Amino acid sequence: MAWKNRGGGVGDSNSRNLVSRKVTFLLCVGCFLAGMLFTDRMWTEPEAKDIPRPTGTEVEKLKLLSDGCDTISKDVRRDSKDIIREVSKTHNAVQTLDKTISNLEMELLAARAMQDSIVNGSPISNDPNLPEPVRKRKYLMVIGINTAFSSRRRRDSVRATWMPQGDKLRKLEEEKGIVMRFVIGHSATSGGILDRAIEAEEKKHGDFLRLEHIEGYLELSAKTKTYFTTAVALWDADFYVKVDDDVHVNIGTLGETLSRYKAKPRVYVGCMKSGPVLAHKGVRYHEPEHWKFGEEGNKYFRHATGQLYAISKDLATYISINRNVLHKYANEDVSLGSWFIGLDVEHIDDRRLCCGTPPDCEWKAQAGNICVASFDWSCSGICKSADRIKDVHKRCGEDENVLWSASF
């Protein structure tokens, strides 16, 4: 009996535990559901104090403002482009103003130098056939063709090819603003047979610029200085060109090339080189002052080759003003380059100013890249130019319409 009662007590206890667990579980579920119901009914979304809710009208206004922001953004982009355009215009205006100021300064200095020349003696020739300085006319360029007393055949070959003659030469000055002259000084014997021959040639062709200078190969640096001084006093031009009489030149192409640099105040245009300084006597282009350029074997500073180069008015005026203190080296092209060291000058290296003779310049012409000047490096000009320049002109010369139709 005892064992039976004891066994029945354990079974009852397990039943009560099972019931108790079920009741607990159901009670938990009920509480959870009651909590969910209570939360849904009692919780309300808090309203921010002092922050009004946007009405429909205000929403439309906000949309309009948003659209306005897009429009403003587009306007800002347009304004940015306008600003860039205005900055570019301002830059160009500053460059033009810089050149104008530079020109005025140089003209003032030139006027003072001219006044001093009148008082102390001018390097300009007193030849009655020379034109009077005409400041009211502006020219594009003055082309000075360097020549010598013995170069009559060369001059005639130039006249027969690339240099206009007679009325065309005057027309070139009046319509295109291009002045061309053979440049020569005087013989050591003033009024001698050599001078009289040039005077007769001048009377026939009217294409000389006589300098107050004694001719001589070793005096080319002095002649160059006197040429620029004289030319800038007689003609108010943008550029002053020096070319040798054994070089072929396409005038129209030269004018188009130089006109690109009219807005720049100080330019030095040519085929830039830096050859060796020759210290040994007896060789061509010997440099007596070689020690100034450092150790033996050194090279010159960059300068334009002497066959053809051009300088702007400011630089020609600078040479005129400072002619009495500018040092002359043995080689004329070196001298010119040395005068610009230390100045704010833009060196423009254009290889079209030093093409070779045919086939070089001919191939370039056929390709549409007309050369400005052609010559043989081995001869520092066209070899036997009086006989060969006609062939060079035929094969490498520009069409005549290029010059007369050009607008510089």
PDB file of N, CA, C and O in Angstrom, residues 90-131:
ATOM      1  N   THR A  90      40.530  90.411 -71.811  1.00  0.00           N
ATOM      2  CA  THR A  90      41.357  91.288 -70.972  1.00  0.00           C
ATOM      3  C   THR A  90      42.841  91.017 -71.197  1.00  0.00           C
ATOM      4  O   THR A  90      43.646  91.937 -71.270  1.00  0.00           O
ATOM      5  N   HIS A  91      43.187  89.725 -71.321  1.00  0.00           N
ATOM      6  CA  HIS A  91      44.595  89.360 -71.577  1.00  0.00           C
ATOM      7  C   HIS A  91      45.081  89.954 -72.890  1.00  0.00           C
ATOM      8  O   HIS A  91      46.183  90.518 -72.960  1.00  0.00           O
ATOM      9  N   ASN A  92      44.238  89.845 -73.915  1.00  0.00           N
ATOM     10  CA  ASN A  92      44.612  90.421 -75.215  1.00  0.00           C
ATOM     11  C   ASN A  92      44.727  91.941 -75.122  1.00  0.00           C
ATOM     12  O   ASN A  92      45.622  92.541 -75.725  1.00  0.00           O
ATOM     13  N   ALA A  93      43.813  92.556 -74.383  1.00  0.00           N
ATOM     14  CA  ALA A  93      43.863  94.017 -74.219  1.00  0.00           C
ATOM     15  C   ALA A  93      45.124  94.443 -73.489  1.00  0.00           C
ATOM     16  O   ALA A  93      45.744  95.451 -73.829  1.00  0.00           O
ATOM     17  N   VAL A  94      45.521  93.653 -72.483  1.00  0.00           N
ATOM     18  CA  VAL A  94      46.752  93.967 -71.739  1.00  0.00           C
ATOM     19  C   VAL A  94      47.964  93.862 -72.648  1.00  0.00           C
ATOM     20  O   VAL A  94      48.874  94.701 -72.603  1.00  0.00           O
ATOM     21  N   GLN A  95      47.994  92.820 -73.502  1.00  0.00           N
ATOM     22  CA  GLN A  95      49.103  92.674 -74.445  1.00  0.00           C
ATOM     23  C   GLN A  95      49.163  93.866 -75.401  1.00  0.00           C
ATOM     24  O   GLN A  95      50.247  94.406 -75.679  1.00  0.00           O
ATOM     25  N   THR A  96      48.007  94.276 -75.916  1.00  0.00           N
ATOM     26  CA  THR A  96      47.962  95.422 -76.823  1.00  0.00           C
ATOM     27  C   THR A  96      48.414  96.691 -76.110  1.00  0.00           C
ATOM     28  O   THR A  96      49.172  97.492 -76.664  1.00  0.00           O
ATOM     29  N   LEU A  97      47.948  96.861 -74.883  1.00  0.00           N
ATOM     30  CA  LEU A  97      48.344  98.037 -74.099  1.00  0.00           C
ATOM     31  C   LEU A  97      49.838  98.021 -73.824  1.00  0.00           C
ATOM     32  O   LEU A  97      50.503  99.067 -73.899  1.00  0.00           O
ATOM     33  N   ASP A  98      50.383  96.837 -73.533  1.00  0.00           N
ATOM     34  CA  ASP A  98      51.819  96.711 -73.279  1.00  0.00           C
ATOM     35  C   ASP A  98      52.624  97.139 -74.499  1.00  0.00           C
ATOM     36  O   ASP A  98      53.618  97.863 -74.392  1.00  0.00           O
ATOM     37  N   LYS A  99      52.157  96.693 -75.678  1.00  0.00           N
ATOM     38  CA  LYS A  99      52.869  97.086 -76.892  1.00  0.00           C
ATOM     39  C   LYS A  99      52.730  98.575 -77.152  1.00  0.00           C
ATOM     40  O   LYS A  99      53.680  99.242 -77.562  1.00  0.00           O
ATOM     41  N   THR A 100      51.543  99.126 -76.906  1.00  0.00           N
ATOM     42  CA  THR A 100      51.328 100.561 -77.121  1.00  0.00           C
ATOM     43  C   THR A 100      52.236 101.394 -76.220  1.00  0.00           C
ATOM     44  O   THR A 100      52.873 102.346 -76.671  1.00  0.00           O
ATOM     45  N   ILE A 101      52.290 101.006 -74.946  1.00  0.00           N
ATOM     46  CA  ILE A 101      53.150 101.727 -74.006  1.00  0.00           C
ATOM     47  C   ILE A 101      54.607 101.606 -74.420  1.00  0.00           C
ATOM     48  O   ILE A 101      55.365 102.586 -74.405  1.00  0.00           O
ATOM     49  N   SER A 102      55.005 100.383 -74.821  1.00  0.00           N
ATOM     50  CA  SER A 102      56.383 100.164 -75.248  1.00  0.00           C
ATOM     51  C   SER A 102      56.711 101.006 -76.469  1.00  0.00           C
ATOM     52  O   SER A 102      57.790 101.608 -76.571  1.00  0.00           O
ATOM     53  N   ASN A 103      55.760 101.070 -77.422  1.00  0.00           N
ATOM     54  CA  ASN A 103      55.973 101.875 -78.623  1.00  0.00           C
ATOM     55  C   ASN A 103      56.122 103.358 -78.281  1.00  0.00           C
ATOM     56  O   ASN A 103      56.993 104.049 -78.826  1.00  0.00           O
ATOM     57  N   LEU A 104      55.260 103.839 -77.374  1.00  0.00           N
ATOM     58  CA  LEU A 104      55.332 105.248 -76.988  1.00  0.00           C
ATOM     59  C   LEU A 104      56.660 105.566 -76.303  1.00  0.00           C
ATOM     60  O   LEU A 104      57.272 106.613 -76.553  1.00  0.00           O
ATOM     61  N   GLU A 105      57.103 104.651 -75.428  1.00  0.00           N
ATOM     62  CA  GLU A 105      58.390 104.865 -74.764  1.00  0.00           C
ATOM     63  C   GLU A 105      59.530 104.909 -75.766  1.00  0.00           C
ATOM     64  O   GLU A 105      60.427 105.759 -75.689  1.00  0.00           O
ATOM     65  N   MET A 106      59.495 103.957 -76.723  1.00  0.00           N
ATOM     66  CA  MET A 106      60.559 103.905 -77.727  1.00  0.00           C
ATOM     67  C   MET A 106      60.522 105.117 -78.652  1.00  0.00           C
ATOM     68  O   MET A 106      61.556 105.648 -79.052  1.00  0.00           O
ATOM     69  N   GLU A 107      59.319 105.568 -79.010  1.00  0.00           N
ATOM     70  CA  GLU A 107      59.212 106.747 -79.863  1.00  0.00           C
ATOM     71  C   GLU A 107      59.746 107.991 -79.154  1.00  0.00           C
ATOM     72  O   GLU A 107      60.391 108.845 -79.762  1.00  0.00           O
ATOM     73  N   LEU A 108      59.480 108.073 -77.841  1.00  0.00           N
ATOM     74  CA  LEU A 108      60.006 109.194 -77.066  1.00  0.00           C
ATOM     75  C   LEU A 108      61.530 109.159 -77.035  1.00  0.00           C
ATOM     76  O   LEU A 108      62.194 110.179 -77.260  1.00  0.00           O
ATOM     77  N   LEU A 109      62.072 107.980 -76.787  1.00  0.00           N
ATOM     78  CA  LEU A 109      63.528 107.842 -76.768  1.00  0.00           C
ATOM     79  C   LEU A 109      64.120 108.103 -78.146  1.00  0.00           C
ATOM     80  O   LEU A 109      65.185 108.715 -78.278  1.00  0.00           O
ATOM     81  N   ALA A 110      63.407 107.621 -79.182  1.00  0.00           N
ATOM     82  CA  ALA A 110      63.894 107.834 -80.548  1.00  0.00           C
ATOM     83  C   ALA A 110      63.892 109.316 -80.904  1.00  0.00           C
ATOM     84  O   ALA A 110      64.801 109.820 -81.566  1.00  0.00           O
ATOM     85  N   ALA A 111      62.858 110.027 -80.452  1.00  0.00           N
ATOM     86  CA  ALA A 111      62.792 111.470 -80.715  1.00  0.00           C
ATOM     87  C   ALA A 111      63.944 112.198 -80.032  1.00  0.00           C
ATOM     88  O   ALA A 111      64.567 113.100 -80.601  1.00  0.00           O
ATOM     89  N   ARG A 112      64.249 111.767 -78.804  1.00  0.00           N
ATOM     90  CA  ARG A 112      65.374 112.376 -78.106  1.00  0.00           C
ATOM     91  C   ARG A 112      66.689 112.061 -78.808  1.00  0.00           C
ATOM     92  O   ARG A 112      67.561 112.924 -78.945  1.00  0.00           O
ATOM     93  N   ALA A 113      66.814 110.803 -79.259  1.00  0.00           N
ATOM     94  CA  ALA A 113      68.032 110.427 -79.971  1.00  0.00           C
ATOM     95  C   ALA A 113      68.165 111.194 -81.278  1.00  0.00           C
ATOM     96  O   ALA A 113      69.262 111.598 -81.672  1.00  0.00           O
ATOM     97  N   MET A 114      67.040 111.395 -81.960  1.00  0.00           N
ATOM     98  CA  MET A 114      67.062 112.150 -83.210  1.00  0.00           C
ATOM     99  C   MET A 114      67.488 113.593 -82.949  1.00  0.00           C
ATOM    100  O   MET A 114      68.271 114.171 -83.711  1.00  0.00           O
ATOM    101  N   GLN A 115      67.001 114.162 -81.862  1.00  0.00           N
ATOM    102  CA  GLN A 115      67.380 115.537 -81.517  1.00  0.00           C
ATOM    103  C   GLN A 115      68.880 115.615 -81.224  1.00  0.00           C
ATOM    104  O   GLN A 115      69.565 116.549 -81.665  1.00  0.00           O
ATOM    105  N   ASP A 116      69.389 114.599 -80.501  1.00  0.00           N
ATOM    106  CA  ASP A 116      70.820 114.577 -80.221  1.00  0.00           C
ATOM    107  C   ASP A 116      71.625 114.412 -81.499  1.00  0.00           C
ATOM    108  O   ASP A 116      72.715 114.997 -81.653  1.00  0.00           O
ATOM    109  N   SER A 117      71.095 113.619 -82.439  1.00  0.00           N
ATOM    110  CA  SER A 117      71.799 113.406 -83.705  1.00  0.00           C
ATOM    111  C   SER A 117      71.894 114.691 -84.513  1.00  0.00           C
ATOM    112  O   SER A 117      72.897 114.967 -85.165  1.00  0.00           O
ATOM    113  N   ILE A 118      70.811 115.472 -84.465  1.00  0.00           N
ATOM    114  CA  ILE A 118      70.817 116.737 -85.205  1.00  0.00           C
ATOM    115  C   ILE A 118      71.881 117.679 -84.641  1.00  0.00           C
ATOM    116  O   ILE A 118      72.595 118.367 -85.369  1.00  0.00           O
ATOM    117  N   VAL A 119      72.010 117.638 -83.311  1.00  0.00           N
ATOM    118  CA  VAL A 119      72.983 118.520 -82.653  1.00  0.00           C
ATOM    119  C   VAL A 119      74.407 118.015 -82.843  1.00  0.00           C
ATOM    120  O   VAL A 119      75.328 118.790 -83.148  1.00  0.00           O
ATOM    121  N   ASN A 120      74.584 116.686 -82.697  1.00  0.00           N
ATOM    122  CA  ASN A 120      75.938 116.128 -82.682  1.00  0.00           C
ATOM    123  C   ASN A 120      76.376 115.512 -84.002  1.00  0.00           C
ATOM    124  O   ASN A 120      77.514 115.089 -84.127  1.00  0.00           O
ATOM    125  N   GLY A 121      75.469 115.425 -84.955  1.00  0.00           N
ATOM    126  CA  GLY A 121      75.812 114.787 -86.228  1.00  0.00           C
ATOM    127  C   GLY A 121      75.113 113.457 -86.374  1.00  0.00           C
ATOM    128  O   GLY A 121      75.251 112.583 -85.524  1.00  0.00           O
ATOM    129  N   SER A 122      74.335 113.290 -87.429  1.00  0.00           N
ATOM    130  CA  SER A 122      73.507 112.099 -87.606  1.00  0.00           C
ATOM    131  C   SER A 122      74.201 111.075 -88.483  1.00  0.00           C
ATOM    132  O   SER A 122      74.914 111.416 -89.417  1.00  0.00           O
ATOM    133  N   PRO A 123      73.987 109.763 -88.205  1.00  0.00           N
ATOM    134  CA  PRO A 123      74.538 108.728 -89.066  1.00  0.00           C
ATOM    135  C   PRO A 123      73.742 108.556 -90.345  1.00  0.00           C
ATOM    136  O   PRO A 123      74.126 107.801 -91.216  1.00  0.00           O
ATOM    137  N   ILE A 124      72.616 109.229 -90.439  1.00  0.00           N
ATOM    138  CA  ILE A 124      71.777 109.085 -91.628  1.00  0.00           C
ATOM    139  C   ILE A 124      72.394 109.843 -92.791  1.00  0.00           C
ATOM    140  O   ILE A 124      72.843 110.971 -92.650  1.00  0.00           O
ATOM    141  N   SER A 125      72.400 109.206 -93.944  1.00  0.00           N
ATOM    142  CA  SER A 125      72.998 109.827 -95.117  1.00  0.00           C
ATOM    143  C   SER A 125      72.257 111.095 -95.503  1.00  0.00           C
ATOM    144  O   SER A 125      71.047 111.208 -95.338  1.00  0.00           O
ATOM    145  N   ASN A 126      73.006 112.058 -96.034  1.00  0.00           N
ATOM    146  CA  ASN A 126      72.373 113.295 -96.495  1.00  0.00           C
ATOM    147  C   ASN A 126      72.085 113.269 -97.995  1.00  0.00           C
ATOM    148  O   ASN A 126      71.990 114.293 -98.652  1.00  0.00           O
ATOM    149  N   ASP A 127      71.961 112.064 -98.530  1.00  0.00           N
ATOM    150  CA  ASP A 127      71.629 111.885 -99.942  1.00  0.00           C
ATOM    151  C   ASP A 127      70.285 112.552-100.219  1.00  0.00           C
ATOM    152  O   ASP A 127      69.275 112.235 -99.583  1.00  0.00           O
ATOM    153  N   PRO A 128      70.223 113.478-101.203  1.00  0.00           N
ATOM    154  CA  PRO A 128      68.957 114.188-101.469  1.00  0.00           C
ATOM    155  C   PRO A 128      67.854 113.284-101.997  1.00  0.00           C
ATOM    156  O   PRO A 128      66.686 113.646-101.974  1.00  0.00           O
ATOM    157  N   ASN A 129      68.208 112.083-102.491  1.00  0.00           N
ATOM    158  CA  ASN A 129      67.193 111.178-103.026  1.00  0.00           C
ATOM    159  C   ASN A 129      66.475 110.375-101.937  1.00  0.00           C
ATOM    160  O   ASN A 129      65.500 109.691-102.211  1.00  0.00           O
ATOM    161  N   LEU A 130      66.973 110.431-100.706  1.00  0.00           N
ATOM    162  CA  LEU A 130      66.329 109.693 -99.625  1.00  0.00           C
ATOM    163  C   LEU A 130      64.989 110.317 -99.284  1.00  0.00           C
ATOM    164  O   LEU A 130      64.842 111.537 -99.301  1.00  0.00           O
ATOM    165  N   PRO A 131      63.994 109.495 -98.952  1.00  0.00           N
ATOM    166  CA  PRO A 131      62.690 110.046 -98.549  1.00  0.00           C
ATOM    167  C   PRO A 131      62.788 110.694 -97.184  1.00  0.00           C
ATOM    168  O   PRO A 131      63.591 110.309 -96.344  1.00  0.00           O
TER     169      PRO A 131
END
